[in-house]
Amino acid sequence: MRRMSSLLFLLVLLGAPHGMAGFTTPTSLSTEAHDCTQREGTSLTVVMEAFMMFFDFSFFMDRALNSISARFPCVSRQYASVILDIAETNETITNDKNVFLQSITKSFDEDYAMFYEYLDTLWDCDQSLLYGVKRALEISPAESIIVVYTFGSMTDYNDTELMSDVYTLMEEKKSQVYFMWYSWGCSVLEDVFINISSLSYGESINMDNEDYYKLFHSLELLLSKPLNSSERILTVNTKVTDDKYADAFNVTNPLTHLLISGDETFALNFSDPNGNTYKYAKNPYFSDYYYSWSSYDSSILSSHLVKSPAVGSWILNARGSRTLSVHVLGFTGLDKSGNCSNVDCHPDATCSEFGGYGECTCKEGFAGDGKSCSDIEECAGAYTNKCYYTGFSSCVNTIGSYTCGCDPGFEYKEEFACVDIDECADRSLNECDPVAICTNYYGSYTCTCPNGYYGDGYHCEINECQQGTPCGSNEECIKSIGSYSCIDPCSAHTVLNDPWRSTSNIYNADVDWYDWYHCDYRLSGWFRFKGEYDQQIPEQCVPRASCGSSIPIWMNGSHPTVSDGIVKRTMCHNWYDGCCTHPFSISVKMCPGGFHVYHLTNTLGCYMAYCTESNHTCSGVDCAPDEECKIVDNVPGCYCKKSLYTTNGIQPGNQAGDLIPQVTCGLGNIEVRFSKCLMEKLEYSPSAFHMRDYSCRAITERSDQSYVTFITRPANGSCGGSIANNGNEITYTNTVYLASQSDGVIIRDEYPIDFHCSYPLNMEINLLTAISTFVVSASINVAGKANFTITMGLFEDSRYIAPYTASQVFLNSSAMLYVGVVVTGPSGSSPFVLIMKNCYATPTPDSSSGPRYNILTNQCPNKNDQTISVLENGVSLKGRFSLQVFKFLGGFDQIYLHCQVGLCDTSSKVCATSCPSTRSSSLGNNEVTNMTLGPVKQKVAESFTVAALSSGGGTAVPTAKIFISAIFFLLLLC
Ligand SMILES: *[C@@H]1O[C@H](CO)[C@@H](O)[C@H](O)[C@H]1NC(C)=O
Ligand SMILES: *[C@@H]1O[C@H](CO)[C@@H](O)[C@H](O)[C@H]1NC(C)=O
Ligand SMILES: *[C@@H]1O[C@H](CO)[C@@H](O)[C@H](O)[C@H]1NC(C)=O
């Protein structure tokens, strides 16, 4: 509190602490004419910084001067002011207190320009305060009271010549210097203030804590002191460390009064030579409360008059432990004999009553010249009254005095007006339960049941819930008056449906600040978060300014399962100290039905709130490396990472290199892939992509990253593509069309990319690319694992390269039938091999009726037909056999070939068979697919022509290699 920010300072200023009324102009009473000879009294000079004229100082000063003038209407005195910190030091010397008060008062309303001007100079903290003190001493008569009202800066304190002048003047004039300072502005030279004030029998007063009633009442006493009769008796200024201080002084001459200025942070006890004691109690407000945080040592001023002090040795005992400041001043009246008697005076006046003056003086509480006295309306506000200044009370005027009606919780004490009652000091003063903890406050007290007890403090009972574990781990113990119950929070909870809690609710400036920031400072009890779906508190740190609050709260730990029951989990704030600032613990439970309930507590403050996210979490969602999981509309999904492809300013179609697809040329499938995230970045719309055949659209697939993929077969016409055969290789060509705009109905800005796949001519490619009635395909699915395509064809010769493509095949009787079967499907190694289980021929397409000639039975050739030759069966994904052409008896001129084929899993079976074999086939009847080729017609044999038999077969076709894969980077045609 030594320094306050300027904002805080202004708030304090405008807030008018200690009953200050804020920018009030004095309301001086007019000086009445009195029928008495004026005599000279103690003068008053005020030194102040210009800005402080806007303070309430003159408001209090006005009341103090009204009070003293009312009591001593025949006393005149000099009032002077020295205003510092403006172009020319402004000095006023007058006998008229109204002129004086005007000289130390400014009103914000009237002088606001000056207010700002002075405010600027104030913050410079460069006041020549010592010079002000010197000027005050110079212009004041002897034995004046000098009040220095300041923010504390005294830049000229080490001007030794000036300081020496000040000490000389103090010695010469015997004036008392009082520093009244605030600690909010500049750094205060308290030691210098204490030195000067102590030496001059004044005080250094910290106004931050001052009791204004005491202060201005002391000023009244000081100003009522008669001139030229003072004796300086004792000055103490010492640091008290062990709570005790003792001193002694002698009153050597008969005096009319002692004026004791004491420090209320101490209890003071004076004993006179006759054993009488004068006790001044420690101030109950300020000693403990205010001084606990103040680093200043200054006193709280309070002055007392002791009438007719005994001559002899006096003893002072003080209790307290700060810097003790005590001054004892003695004085006598000038004319002790007087020339009046009480009968001459008004009934409310006495002769020679105060200060030794022999004249009628109105009693305390009355105003007038002694011949006529009237009651002072202390409560009216124009005078000082202690009720008003100490607060917590109302003022009630009485004839000759006033009383303070204390607010509830306060009691009246003569010295301090209304003081707080410490209700906790005695059980009879409070209504707390005997076991409760009583805490005293100013004007009130509270009762709190101790740990282990339940109640409102006025009534406390043992809390069974805190005695062992009366409930199961699935239940919460709830205490109520007289009993307790075990509650399952899964059935007793409050549902919160706050969409603003979502982790995706990130602050944006378009939302009004006060509509967006939320605060959970009133949440307490068991809660379930629900939106359209159940929600849960996120288990990861949430960025600040999300979840509809400045400081989001998340859970540092994982959610429990149903069987865990109620568990404790740590909650964290993402705040000034990082992700887990101010961790705290709450109870969490998972309920049957898969939702969680949380025992939430109030947040520490605002703006803090519990976050929620869908309990469909990203945990377990496996995204491609170029993607990340996000919850969108409560559903987790993979989305392209924003940081990827930060290529500057790519326009669709402009950056050729970015659009080169990956082409995989497989025998079964050709795949053309584009990076999905790149397409998104380039603002293409994959839903509008197509190949030459518009119905061949792109699909989204994922492998090492996510792709937009076209799949076609290397067959003529597949997806609108075409096949070219140059005798050495076959080339499949097609075009994909990317579109950047599509609304689902039309597309624009189509961008074509051509690609091709070339294959060397061999059995597989020829089979797969041929358009022929002598090539047939079937799809099969093996054990639900993978889809394969089996293609069977009839080849022209033993090289098994060229399938017949003509619409009809006529063979002479010596020709051979070459049958090849190829399996295509997923790339990579597979445990499967092709098995041709049964192959046979029929004269009609119907495989089940009419005559039938067996070629392979249970994988083995018909041992009666020596022309049958099986090159491969059950060892790879291909199968080949051949036999000589034949003709069915009975007038049939054509044959159809049927094969029951299937895939055999080599990891679990023996698939190959050495023939002849007695065992049954490795494949059951339900594991095979029927395929049919035909018809093959036999040429009519010419007369006299002798048929020649060929040995058949013989070419070495590689059998292990099923696919020729290649990645082609295509040229762009635009
Ligand atoms: C005090 O005097 C010294 C020189 O003796 C000077 O450097 C310093 O600035 C002075 N301090 C102030 C606050 O004027
Ligand atoms: C007080 O003493 C001073 C000189 O010491 C003198 O000028 C002044 O008049 C005296 N005042 C009174 C009220 O006697
Ligand atoms: C008070 O007076 C007595 C007797 O004259 C003397 O012994 C004593 O030291 C004096 N005390 C002080 C504090 O001056």
mmCIF file of C-alpha atoms and ligand atoms in Angstrom, residues 40 227-228 334, ligand 2:
data_model
loop_
_atom_site.group_PDB
_atom_site.id
_atom_site.type_symbol
_atom_site.label_atom_id
_atom_site.label_comp_id
_atom_site.label_asym_id
_atom_site.label_seq_id
_atom_site.Cartn_x
_atom_site.Cartn_y
_atom_site.Cartn_z
ATOM 1 C CA GLU A 40 -4.677 37.566 20.639
ATOM 2 C CA LEU A 227 -0.033 32.759 24.228
ATOM 3 C CA ASN A 228 3.333 33.403 25.856
ATOM 4 C CA LEU A 334 -1.696 35.452 31.526
HETATM 5 C C1 LIG B 2 3.927 37.250 23.263
HETATM 6 O O1 LIG B 2 5.307 37.537 23.239
HETATM 7 C C2 LIG B 2 5.722 38.237 22.118
HETATM 8 C C3 LIG B 2 7.223 38.449 22.234
HETATM 9 O O2 LIG B 2 7.827 37.422 22.880
HETATM 10 C C4 LIG B 2 4.981 39.552 22.020
HETATM 11 O O3 LIG B 2 5.373 40.221 20.842
HETATM 12 C C5 LIG B 2 3.507 39.320 22.041
HETATM 13 O O4 LIG B 2 2.795 40.506 22.070
HETATM 14 C C6 LIG B 2 3.084 38.493 23.199
HETATM 15 N N1 LIG B 2 1.714 38.162 23.054
HETATM 16 C C7 LIG B 2 0.865 38.287 24.029
HETATM 17 C C8 LIG B 2 -0.540 37.904 23.727
HETATM 18 O O5 LIG B 2 1.231 38.651 25.112
#
